[in-house]
Coordinates of C-alpha atoms and ligand atoms in Angstrom, one line a residue:
X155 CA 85.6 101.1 118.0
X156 CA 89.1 101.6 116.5
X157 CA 90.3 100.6 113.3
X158 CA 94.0 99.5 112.2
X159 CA 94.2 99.4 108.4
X160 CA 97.3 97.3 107.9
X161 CA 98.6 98.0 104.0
X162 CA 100.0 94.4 102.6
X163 CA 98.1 90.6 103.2
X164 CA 101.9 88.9 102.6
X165 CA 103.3 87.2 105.8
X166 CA 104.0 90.0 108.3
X167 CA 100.9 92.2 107.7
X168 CA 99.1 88.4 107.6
X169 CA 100.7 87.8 111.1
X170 CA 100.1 91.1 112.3
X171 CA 96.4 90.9 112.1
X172 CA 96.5 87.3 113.7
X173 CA 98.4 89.3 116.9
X174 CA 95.6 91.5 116.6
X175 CA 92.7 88.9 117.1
X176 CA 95.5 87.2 120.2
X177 CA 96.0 90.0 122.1
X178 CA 93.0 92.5 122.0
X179 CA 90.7 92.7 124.9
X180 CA 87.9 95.0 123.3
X181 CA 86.4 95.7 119.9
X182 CA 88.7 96.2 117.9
X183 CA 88.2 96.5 113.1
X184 CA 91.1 95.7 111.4
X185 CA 91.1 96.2 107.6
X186 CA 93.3 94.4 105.7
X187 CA 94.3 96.4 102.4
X188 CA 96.1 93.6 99.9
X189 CA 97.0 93.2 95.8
X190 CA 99.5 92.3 93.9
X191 CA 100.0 88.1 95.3
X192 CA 97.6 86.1 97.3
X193 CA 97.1 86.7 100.3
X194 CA 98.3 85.0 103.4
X195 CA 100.6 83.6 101.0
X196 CA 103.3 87.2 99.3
X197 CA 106.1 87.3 96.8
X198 CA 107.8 84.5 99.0
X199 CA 105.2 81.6 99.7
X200 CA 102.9 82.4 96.8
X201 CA 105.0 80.4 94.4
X202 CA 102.9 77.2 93.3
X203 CA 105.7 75.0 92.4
X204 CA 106.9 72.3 94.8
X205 CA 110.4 72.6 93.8
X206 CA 110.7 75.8 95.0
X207 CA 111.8 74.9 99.1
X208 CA 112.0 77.4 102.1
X209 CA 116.1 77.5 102.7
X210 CA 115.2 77.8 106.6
X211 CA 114.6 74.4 108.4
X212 CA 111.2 73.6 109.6
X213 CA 112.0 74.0 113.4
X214 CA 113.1 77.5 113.0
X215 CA 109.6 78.7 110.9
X216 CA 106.8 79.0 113.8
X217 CA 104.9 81.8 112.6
X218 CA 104.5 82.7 116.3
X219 CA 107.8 83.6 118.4
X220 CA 105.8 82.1 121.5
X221 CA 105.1 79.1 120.2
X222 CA 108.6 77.5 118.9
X223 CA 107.0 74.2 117.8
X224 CA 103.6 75.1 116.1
X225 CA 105.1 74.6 112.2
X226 CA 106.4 71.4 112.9
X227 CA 103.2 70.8 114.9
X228 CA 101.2 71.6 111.5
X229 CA 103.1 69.9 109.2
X230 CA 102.0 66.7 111.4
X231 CA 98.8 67.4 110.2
X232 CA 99.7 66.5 106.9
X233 CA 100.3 63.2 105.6
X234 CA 103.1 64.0 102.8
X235 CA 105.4 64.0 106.0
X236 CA 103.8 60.5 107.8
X237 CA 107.4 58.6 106.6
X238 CA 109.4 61.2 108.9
X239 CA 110.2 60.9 112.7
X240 CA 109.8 64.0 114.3
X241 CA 114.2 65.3 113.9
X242 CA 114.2 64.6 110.2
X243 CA 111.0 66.4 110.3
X244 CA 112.8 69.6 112.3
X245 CA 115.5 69.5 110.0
X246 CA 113.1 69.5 106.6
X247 CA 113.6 72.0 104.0
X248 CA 109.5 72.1 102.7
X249 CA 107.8 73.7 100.0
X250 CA 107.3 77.4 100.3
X251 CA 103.7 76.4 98.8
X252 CA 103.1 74.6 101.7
X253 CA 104.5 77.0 104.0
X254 CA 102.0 79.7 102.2
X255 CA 99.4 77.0 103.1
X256 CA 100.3 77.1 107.0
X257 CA 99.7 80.9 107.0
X258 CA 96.5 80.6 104.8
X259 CA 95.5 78.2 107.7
X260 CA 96.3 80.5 110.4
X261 CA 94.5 83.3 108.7
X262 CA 91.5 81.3 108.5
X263 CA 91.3 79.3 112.0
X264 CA 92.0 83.6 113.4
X265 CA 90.7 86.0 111.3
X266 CA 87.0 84.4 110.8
X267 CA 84.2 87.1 110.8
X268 CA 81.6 84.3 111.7
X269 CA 83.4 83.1 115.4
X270 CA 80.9 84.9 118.2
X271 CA 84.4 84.8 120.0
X272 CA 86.0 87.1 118.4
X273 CA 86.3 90.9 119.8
X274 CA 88.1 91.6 116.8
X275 CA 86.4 92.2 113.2
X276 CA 88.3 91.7 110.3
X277 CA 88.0 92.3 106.7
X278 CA 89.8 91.4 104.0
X279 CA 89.8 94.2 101.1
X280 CA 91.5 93.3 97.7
X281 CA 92.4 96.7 96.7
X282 CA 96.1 99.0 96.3
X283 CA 96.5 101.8 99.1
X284 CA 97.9 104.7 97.4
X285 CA 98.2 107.5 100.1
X286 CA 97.5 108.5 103.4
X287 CA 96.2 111.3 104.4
X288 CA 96.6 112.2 107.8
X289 CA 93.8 112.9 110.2
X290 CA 93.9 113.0 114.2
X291 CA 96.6 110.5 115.7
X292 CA 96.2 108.1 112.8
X293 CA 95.0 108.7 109.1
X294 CA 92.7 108.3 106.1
X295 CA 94.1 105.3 104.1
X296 CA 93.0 106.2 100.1
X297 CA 92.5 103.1 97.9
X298 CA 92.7 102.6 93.9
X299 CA 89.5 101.5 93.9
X300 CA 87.4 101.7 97.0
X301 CA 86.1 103.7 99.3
X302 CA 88.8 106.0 101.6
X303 CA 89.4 104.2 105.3
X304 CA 90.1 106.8 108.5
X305 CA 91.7 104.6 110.6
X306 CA 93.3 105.5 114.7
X307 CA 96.3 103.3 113.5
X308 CA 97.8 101.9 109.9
X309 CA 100.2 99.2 109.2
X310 CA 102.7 98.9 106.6
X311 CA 103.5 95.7 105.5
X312 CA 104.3 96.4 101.6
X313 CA 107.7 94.1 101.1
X314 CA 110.1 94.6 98.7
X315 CA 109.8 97.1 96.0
X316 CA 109.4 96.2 92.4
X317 CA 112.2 94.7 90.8
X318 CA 114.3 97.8 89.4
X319 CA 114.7 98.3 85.8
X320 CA 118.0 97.6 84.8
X321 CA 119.6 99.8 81.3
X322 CA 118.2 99.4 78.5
X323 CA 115.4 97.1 79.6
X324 CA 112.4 99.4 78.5
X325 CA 113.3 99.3 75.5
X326 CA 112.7 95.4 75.7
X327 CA 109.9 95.8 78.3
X328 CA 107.5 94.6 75.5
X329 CA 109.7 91.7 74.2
X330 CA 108.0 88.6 74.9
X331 CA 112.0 87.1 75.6
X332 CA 112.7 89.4 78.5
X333 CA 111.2 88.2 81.8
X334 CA 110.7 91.9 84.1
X335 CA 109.5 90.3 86.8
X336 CA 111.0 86.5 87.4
X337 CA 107.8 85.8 89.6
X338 CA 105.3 85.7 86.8
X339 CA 104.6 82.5 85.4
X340 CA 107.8 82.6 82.8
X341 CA 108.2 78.8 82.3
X342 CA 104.6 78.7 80.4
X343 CA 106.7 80.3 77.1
X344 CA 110.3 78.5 77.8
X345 CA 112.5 78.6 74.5
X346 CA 113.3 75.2 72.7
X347 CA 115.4 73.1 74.3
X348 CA 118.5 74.1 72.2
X349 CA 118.3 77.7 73.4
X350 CA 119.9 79.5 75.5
X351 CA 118.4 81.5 78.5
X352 CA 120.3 84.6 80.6
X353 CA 119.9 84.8 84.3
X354 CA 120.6 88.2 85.8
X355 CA 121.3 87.5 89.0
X356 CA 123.0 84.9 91.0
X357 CA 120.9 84.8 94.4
X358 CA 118.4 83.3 95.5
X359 CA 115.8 84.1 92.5
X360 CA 118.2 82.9 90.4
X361 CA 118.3 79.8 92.1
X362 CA 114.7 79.8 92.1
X363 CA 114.6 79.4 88.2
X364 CA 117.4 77.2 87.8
X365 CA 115.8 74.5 89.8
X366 CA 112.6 75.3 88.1
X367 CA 114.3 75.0 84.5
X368 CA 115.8 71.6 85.9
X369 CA 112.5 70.4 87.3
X370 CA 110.7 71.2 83.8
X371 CA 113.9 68.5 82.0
X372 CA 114.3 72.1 80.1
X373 CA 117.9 71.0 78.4
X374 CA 119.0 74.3 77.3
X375 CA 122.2 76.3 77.9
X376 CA 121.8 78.2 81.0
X377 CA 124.0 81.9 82.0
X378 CA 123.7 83.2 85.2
X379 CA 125.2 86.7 85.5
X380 CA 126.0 89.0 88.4
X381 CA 128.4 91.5 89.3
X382 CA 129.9 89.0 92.4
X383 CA 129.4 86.0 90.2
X384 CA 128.6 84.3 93.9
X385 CA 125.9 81.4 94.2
X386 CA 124.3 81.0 97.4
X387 CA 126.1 78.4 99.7
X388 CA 124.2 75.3 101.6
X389 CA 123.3 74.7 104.6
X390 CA 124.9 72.8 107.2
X391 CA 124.4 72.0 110.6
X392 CA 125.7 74.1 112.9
X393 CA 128.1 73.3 115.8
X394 CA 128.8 74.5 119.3
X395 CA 132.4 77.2 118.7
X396 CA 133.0 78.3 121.8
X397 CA 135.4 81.3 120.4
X398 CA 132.9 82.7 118.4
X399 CA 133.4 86.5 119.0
X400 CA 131.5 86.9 122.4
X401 CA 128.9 89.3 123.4
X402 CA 130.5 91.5 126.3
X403 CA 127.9 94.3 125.5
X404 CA 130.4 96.9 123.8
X405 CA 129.8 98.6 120.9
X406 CA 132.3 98.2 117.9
X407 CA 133.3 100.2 115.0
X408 CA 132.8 98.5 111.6
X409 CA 136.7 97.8 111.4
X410 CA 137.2 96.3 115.2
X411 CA 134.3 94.2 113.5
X412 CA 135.5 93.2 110.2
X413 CA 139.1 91.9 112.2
X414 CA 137.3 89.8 114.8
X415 CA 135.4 88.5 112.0
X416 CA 138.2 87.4 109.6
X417 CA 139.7 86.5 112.1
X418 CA 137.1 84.3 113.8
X419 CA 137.1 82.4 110.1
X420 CA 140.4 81.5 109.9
X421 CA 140.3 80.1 113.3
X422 CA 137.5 78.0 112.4
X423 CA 139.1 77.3 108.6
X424 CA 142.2 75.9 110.5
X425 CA 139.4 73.8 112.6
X426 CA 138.2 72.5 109.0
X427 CA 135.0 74.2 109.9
X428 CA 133.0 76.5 107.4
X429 CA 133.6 80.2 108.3
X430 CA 129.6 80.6 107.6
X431 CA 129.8 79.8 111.6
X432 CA 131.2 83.0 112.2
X433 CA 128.4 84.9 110.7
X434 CA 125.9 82.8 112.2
X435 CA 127.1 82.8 115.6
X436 CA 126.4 87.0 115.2
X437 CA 122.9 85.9 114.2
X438 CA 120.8 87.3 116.8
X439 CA 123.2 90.1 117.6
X440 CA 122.9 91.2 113.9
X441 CA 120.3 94.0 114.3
X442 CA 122.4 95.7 117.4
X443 CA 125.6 95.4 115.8
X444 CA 124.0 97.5 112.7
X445 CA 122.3 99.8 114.7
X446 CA 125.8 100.8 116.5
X447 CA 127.9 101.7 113.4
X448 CA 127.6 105.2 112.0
X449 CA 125.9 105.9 108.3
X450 CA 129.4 106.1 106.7
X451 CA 130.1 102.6 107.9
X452 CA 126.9 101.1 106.9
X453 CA 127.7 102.4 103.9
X454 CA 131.0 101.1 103.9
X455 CA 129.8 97.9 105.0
X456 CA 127.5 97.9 101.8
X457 CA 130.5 98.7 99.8
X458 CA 132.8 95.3 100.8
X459 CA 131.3 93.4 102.6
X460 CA 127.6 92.8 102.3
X461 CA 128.0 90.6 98.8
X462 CA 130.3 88.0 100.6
X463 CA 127.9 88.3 104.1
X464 CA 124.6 87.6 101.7
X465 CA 126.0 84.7 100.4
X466 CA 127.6 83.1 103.9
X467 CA 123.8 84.1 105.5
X468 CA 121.5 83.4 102.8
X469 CA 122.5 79.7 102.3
X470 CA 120.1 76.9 100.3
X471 CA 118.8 73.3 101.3
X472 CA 120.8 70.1 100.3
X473 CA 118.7 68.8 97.3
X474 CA 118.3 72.7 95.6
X475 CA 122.2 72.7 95.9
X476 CA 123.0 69.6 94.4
X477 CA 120.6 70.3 91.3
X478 CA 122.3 73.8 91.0
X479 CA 125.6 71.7 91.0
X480 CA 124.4 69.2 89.0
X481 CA 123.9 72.3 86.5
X482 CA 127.0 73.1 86.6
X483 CA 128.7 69.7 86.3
X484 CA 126.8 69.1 83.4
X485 CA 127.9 72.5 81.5
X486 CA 124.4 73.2 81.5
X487 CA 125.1 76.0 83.1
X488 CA 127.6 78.6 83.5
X489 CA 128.2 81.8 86.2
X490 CA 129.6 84.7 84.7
X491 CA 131.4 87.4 87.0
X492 CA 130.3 90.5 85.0
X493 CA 128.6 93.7 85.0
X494 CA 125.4 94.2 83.0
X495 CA 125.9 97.3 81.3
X496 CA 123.1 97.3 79.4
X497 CA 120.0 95.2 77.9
X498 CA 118.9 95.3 73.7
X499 CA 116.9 93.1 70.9
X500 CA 117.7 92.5 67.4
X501 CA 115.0 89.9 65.7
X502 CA 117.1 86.9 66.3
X503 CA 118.2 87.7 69.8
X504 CA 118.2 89.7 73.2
X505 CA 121.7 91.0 74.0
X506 CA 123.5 91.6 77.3
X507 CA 126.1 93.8 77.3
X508 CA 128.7 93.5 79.8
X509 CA 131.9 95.0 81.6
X510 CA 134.0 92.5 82.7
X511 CA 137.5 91.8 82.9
X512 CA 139.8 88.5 81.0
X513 CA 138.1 86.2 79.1
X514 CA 134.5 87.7 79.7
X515 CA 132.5 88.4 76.8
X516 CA 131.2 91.9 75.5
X517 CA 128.3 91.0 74.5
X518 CA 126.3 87.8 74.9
X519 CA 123.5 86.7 72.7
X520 CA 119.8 84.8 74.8
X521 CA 117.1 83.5 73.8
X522 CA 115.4 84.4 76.8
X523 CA 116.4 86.7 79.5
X524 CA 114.8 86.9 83.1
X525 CA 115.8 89.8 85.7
X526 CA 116.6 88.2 88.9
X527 CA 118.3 90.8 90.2
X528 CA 116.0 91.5 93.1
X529 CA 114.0 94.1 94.6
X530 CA 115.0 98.0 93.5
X531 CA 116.5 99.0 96.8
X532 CA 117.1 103.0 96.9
X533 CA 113.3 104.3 98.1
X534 CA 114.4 108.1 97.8
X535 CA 113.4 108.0 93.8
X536 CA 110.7 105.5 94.0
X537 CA 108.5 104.7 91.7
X538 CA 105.5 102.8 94.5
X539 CA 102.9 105.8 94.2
X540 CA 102.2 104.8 98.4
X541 CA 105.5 105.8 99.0
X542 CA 106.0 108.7 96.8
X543 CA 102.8 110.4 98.2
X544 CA 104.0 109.6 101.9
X545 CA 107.6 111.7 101.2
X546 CA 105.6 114.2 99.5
X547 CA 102.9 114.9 103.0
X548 CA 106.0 114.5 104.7
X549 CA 104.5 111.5 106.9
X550 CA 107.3 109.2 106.1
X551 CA 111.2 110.1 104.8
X552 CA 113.2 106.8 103.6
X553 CA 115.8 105.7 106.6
X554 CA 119.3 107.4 106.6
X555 CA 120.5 104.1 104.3
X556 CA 118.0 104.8 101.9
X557 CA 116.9 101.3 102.1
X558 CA 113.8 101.4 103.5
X559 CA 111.3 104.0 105.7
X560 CA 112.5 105.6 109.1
X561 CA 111.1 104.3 112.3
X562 CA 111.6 104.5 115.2
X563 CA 112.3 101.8 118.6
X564 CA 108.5 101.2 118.3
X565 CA 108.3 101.1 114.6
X566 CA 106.2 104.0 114.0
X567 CA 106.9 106.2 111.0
X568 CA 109.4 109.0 111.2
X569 CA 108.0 111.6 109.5
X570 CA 110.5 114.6 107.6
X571 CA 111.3 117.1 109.6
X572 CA 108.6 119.6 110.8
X573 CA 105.9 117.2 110.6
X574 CA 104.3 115.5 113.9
X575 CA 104.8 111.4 114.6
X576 CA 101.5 109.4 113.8
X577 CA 100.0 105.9 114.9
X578 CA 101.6 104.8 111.4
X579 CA 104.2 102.0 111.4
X580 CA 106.1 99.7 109.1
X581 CA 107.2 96.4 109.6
X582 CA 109.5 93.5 107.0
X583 CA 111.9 94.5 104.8
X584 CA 111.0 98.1 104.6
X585 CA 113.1 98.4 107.6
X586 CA 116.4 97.0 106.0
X587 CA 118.4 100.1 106.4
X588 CA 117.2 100.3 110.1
X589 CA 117.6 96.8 111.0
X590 CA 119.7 95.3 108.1
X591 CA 118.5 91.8 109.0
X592 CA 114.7 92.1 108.3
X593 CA 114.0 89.8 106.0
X594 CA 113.3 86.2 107.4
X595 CA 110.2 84.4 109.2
X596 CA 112.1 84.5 112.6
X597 CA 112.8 88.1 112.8
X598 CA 109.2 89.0 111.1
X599 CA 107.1 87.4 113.3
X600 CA 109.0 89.2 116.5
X601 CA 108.0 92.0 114.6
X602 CA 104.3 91.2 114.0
X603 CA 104.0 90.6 117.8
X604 CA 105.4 93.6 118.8
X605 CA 103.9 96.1 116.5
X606 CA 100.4 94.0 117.1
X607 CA 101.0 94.7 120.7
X608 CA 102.0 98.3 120.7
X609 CA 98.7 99.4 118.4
X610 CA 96.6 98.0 121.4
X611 CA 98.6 100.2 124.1
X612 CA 100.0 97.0 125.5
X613 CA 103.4 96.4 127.1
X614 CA 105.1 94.2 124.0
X615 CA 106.4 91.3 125.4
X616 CA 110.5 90.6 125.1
X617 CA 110.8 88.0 122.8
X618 CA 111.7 84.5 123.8
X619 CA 115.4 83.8 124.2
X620 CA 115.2 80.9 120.7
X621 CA 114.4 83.9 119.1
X622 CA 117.5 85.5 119.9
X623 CA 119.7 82.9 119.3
X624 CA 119.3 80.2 117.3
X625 CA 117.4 81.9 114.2
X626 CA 118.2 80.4 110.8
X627 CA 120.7 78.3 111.0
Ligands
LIG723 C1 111.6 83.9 97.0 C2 111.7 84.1 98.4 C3 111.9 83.0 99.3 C4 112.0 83.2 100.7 N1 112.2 82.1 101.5 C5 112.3 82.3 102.8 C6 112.5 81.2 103.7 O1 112.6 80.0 103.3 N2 112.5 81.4 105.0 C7 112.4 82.7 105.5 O2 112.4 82.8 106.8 N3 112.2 83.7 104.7 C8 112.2 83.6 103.4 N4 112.0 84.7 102.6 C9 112.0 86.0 103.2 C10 110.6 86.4 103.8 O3 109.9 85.4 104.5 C11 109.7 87.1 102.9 O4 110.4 88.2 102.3 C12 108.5 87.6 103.7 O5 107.5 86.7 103.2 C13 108.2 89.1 103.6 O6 106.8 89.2 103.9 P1 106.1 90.6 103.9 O7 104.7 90.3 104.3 O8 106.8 91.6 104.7 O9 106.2 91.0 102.3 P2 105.5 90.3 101.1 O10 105.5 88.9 101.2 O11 106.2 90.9 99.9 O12 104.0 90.8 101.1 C14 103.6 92.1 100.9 C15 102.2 92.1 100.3 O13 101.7 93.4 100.2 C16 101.2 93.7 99.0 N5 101.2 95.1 98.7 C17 102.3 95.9 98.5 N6 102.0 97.2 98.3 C18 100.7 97.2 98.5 C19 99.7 98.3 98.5 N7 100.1 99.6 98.3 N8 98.4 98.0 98.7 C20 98.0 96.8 98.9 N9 98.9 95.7 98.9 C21 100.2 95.9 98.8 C22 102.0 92.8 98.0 O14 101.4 92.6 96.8 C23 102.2 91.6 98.9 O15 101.0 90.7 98.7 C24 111.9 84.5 101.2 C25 111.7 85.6 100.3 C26 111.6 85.4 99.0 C27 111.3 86.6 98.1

């Protein structure tokens, strides 16, 4: 019987095992390998607090790219959404924790050992994969704890990497008023309500926490700190802009690009329209677009434009916007355009050090600090021990952005040079540099599908044309 060992139970290695059980024909094992966050549920639907809301509407999160309608379909199941008719329903921004619920559900309803029906036998193995060694077409998957696993095919479906350290911050690693990782349960040791707390970061996380400090009534006097000094934007509905930049098949350099763009956003400005439309309109053209600039323009990309792009793409729902505002209006809290230079303690405080220009500080003094900065993105010095034992066999090499892994059309591992290709493949946000958009529910679950299908030697299917289009707006 073959075995697939997919590496990481969050969302797309969830999925993928769910494809698995779909589409095989004959007895298939599938072991999935998961630590770190529940699984079913990863970094991004694990949260337990109900403040915390997905910032893509409900139509738009099917966890199956052939079945459009099956979230909203659940969420009828439930009665916390009984007082909706079915558009406000589309249009809902829900609970992540709910959302981590949907997937839970699918995982059970597929993946059961006990249904006779199923040619497909999966386990579910709490444990870390730390290597693979490789053996035939596939490998032998090694595990912190258990027993190895030789599987024909292997899966990885890690996420993000660790949240990187930024300077100065081992020194504090130990201080119980610096917050390493913002998704452990900070708010159980908040500082009195006359303090004042240090975001680094202005994204999403960071958005996260202020909603969660505003949830909790937590009065305090609240920094946010980034380099862009940027806040995530809301959403809004989209509308039909016929002179959005069309899609006549050629391939563009990064500056014939960055024109049509700006200059697509000033149309729609002097149409009192948002310029987000722009960006959105390139939604499911994204991945190509990437694909055809060179390295030096990626890179160049990276360099201007991707803070402004992130925060035109990324975009919130109504109610988390107008408590972040409300934040603001209240001079609870404050955004600070800066660069964090560095990170120390003395008894009374923590201290941020900062590079800025004007009026902007030196040095600011918190009584709590939590890193929101995101994942660490470089993978060439990582510090996963997975990944530095793959670059050392030479059965993966990160992608030419060094953003991610190399893969190829298929998704299979591309190994460093002299070394053969194996049935090993990586899906999610490990391929970031490949992709750049690679992130989101509606691209992962393309992904699932297709990597599900190609381990079982079948023709993937192209993906259905809502998938292409409409994504997350
Ligand atoms: C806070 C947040 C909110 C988001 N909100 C939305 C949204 O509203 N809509 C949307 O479309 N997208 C959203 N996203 C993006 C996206 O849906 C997630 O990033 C997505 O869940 C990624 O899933 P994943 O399975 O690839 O990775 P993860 O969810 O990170 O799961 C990876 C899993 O693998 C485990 N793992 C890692 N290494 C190993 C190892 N060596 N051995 C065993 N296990 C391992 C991890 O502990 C984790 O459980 C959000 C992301 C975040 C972080």
């Amino acid at each position: 019987m073959q075995t697939t060992v997919i590496i990481g139970g969050g969302f797309s290695g969830t999925l993928t095992a769910v494809q698995l059980v779909r589409h095989a024909r004959s007895p298939h094992r599938v072991v999935l390998v998961n630590s770190g966050r529940a699984f079913g549920r990863g970094t991004a639907y694990g949260t337990t607090r109900s403040e915390h809301l997905l910032n893509v509407a409900a139509r738009n999160m099917s966890a199956f790219p052939d079945q459009p309608d099956h979230f909203f379909q659940w969420l009828r199941s439930r009665s916390d959404f009984d007082a909706m008719d079915d558009r406000q329903l589309r249009e809902t921004f829900v609970p992540r924790r709910i959302y981590g619920d949907y997937i839970r559900s699918i995982a059970l309803h597929y993946l059961n050992p006990a249904d006779p029906r199923n040619v497909v036998q999966t386990t579910i193995l709490p444990d870390t994969a730390v290597d693979i060694e490789p053996r035939g077409r596939g490998g032998i998957v090694m595990l912190q704890e258990g027993e190895p696993i030789e599987a024909e095919s292997i899966l990885l479906a890690t996420g993000n990497q660790p949240p990187a350290g930024l300077p100065g911050s081992q020194r504090i690693a130990n201080d119980r008023r610096y917050i390493a990782n913002p998704w452990n349960p900070w708010h159980e040791q908040l500082p009195p309500k006359d303090a004042h707390l240090v975001i680094l970061g202005t994204g999403l996380t960071a958005v996260d926490v202020i909603v969660t400090l505003r949830h909790l009534g937590w009065s305090g006097r609240i920094t946010a700190i980034s380099r862009n000094g940027l806040l995530p934007q809301r959403h809004f509905r989209g509308i039909q802009w016929p002179d959005a930049i069309g899609d006549d098949g050629q391939t563009r350099s990064l500056k014939e690009l960055s024109t049509l763009i700006r200059q697509d956003c000033q149309r729609l400005r002097g149409a009192s329209q948002n310029p987000a439309i722009a960006i959105d309109k390139l939604r499911g053209r994204t991945q190509a677009l990437w694909k055809s600039l060179s390295v030096e323009e990626r890179q160049r990309f990276l360099r201007h434009y991707a803070a402004q792009w992130n925060v035109l793409r990324h975009r919130i729902a109504g109610p988390i916007h107008d408590a972040v505002t409300d934040a603001i209006d209240a001079g609870q809290l404050t955004v600070l355009q800066a660069t964090i230079e560095g990170l120390s303690a003395n008894e009374r405080h923590l201290q941020i050090h900062l590079a800025g220009e004007g009026d902007t500080p030196r040095t600011i003094d918190a009584d709590m600090v939590i890193n929101c900065t995101g994942p660490k993105a470089r993978f060439s010095d990582t510090t996963v021990p997975l990944y530095q034992n793959l670059f050392q066999r030479g059965v993966a090499r990160p992608d030419a952005m060094d953003m991610g892994l190399a893969v190829d059309d298929s998704f299979a591992l591309q190994p460093a040079e002299g070394h053969s290709t194996a049935a090993i493949y990586a899906i999610g946000p490990l391929l970031k540099g490949t992709l750049w958009e690679s992130v989101a529910v509606p691209e992962l679950r393309g992904q699932a599908m297709q990597v599900a299908r190609t381990i079982l030697q079948q023709q993937p299917d192209p993906l259905p044309q809502s998938d292409l289009i409409e994504y997350c707006i």
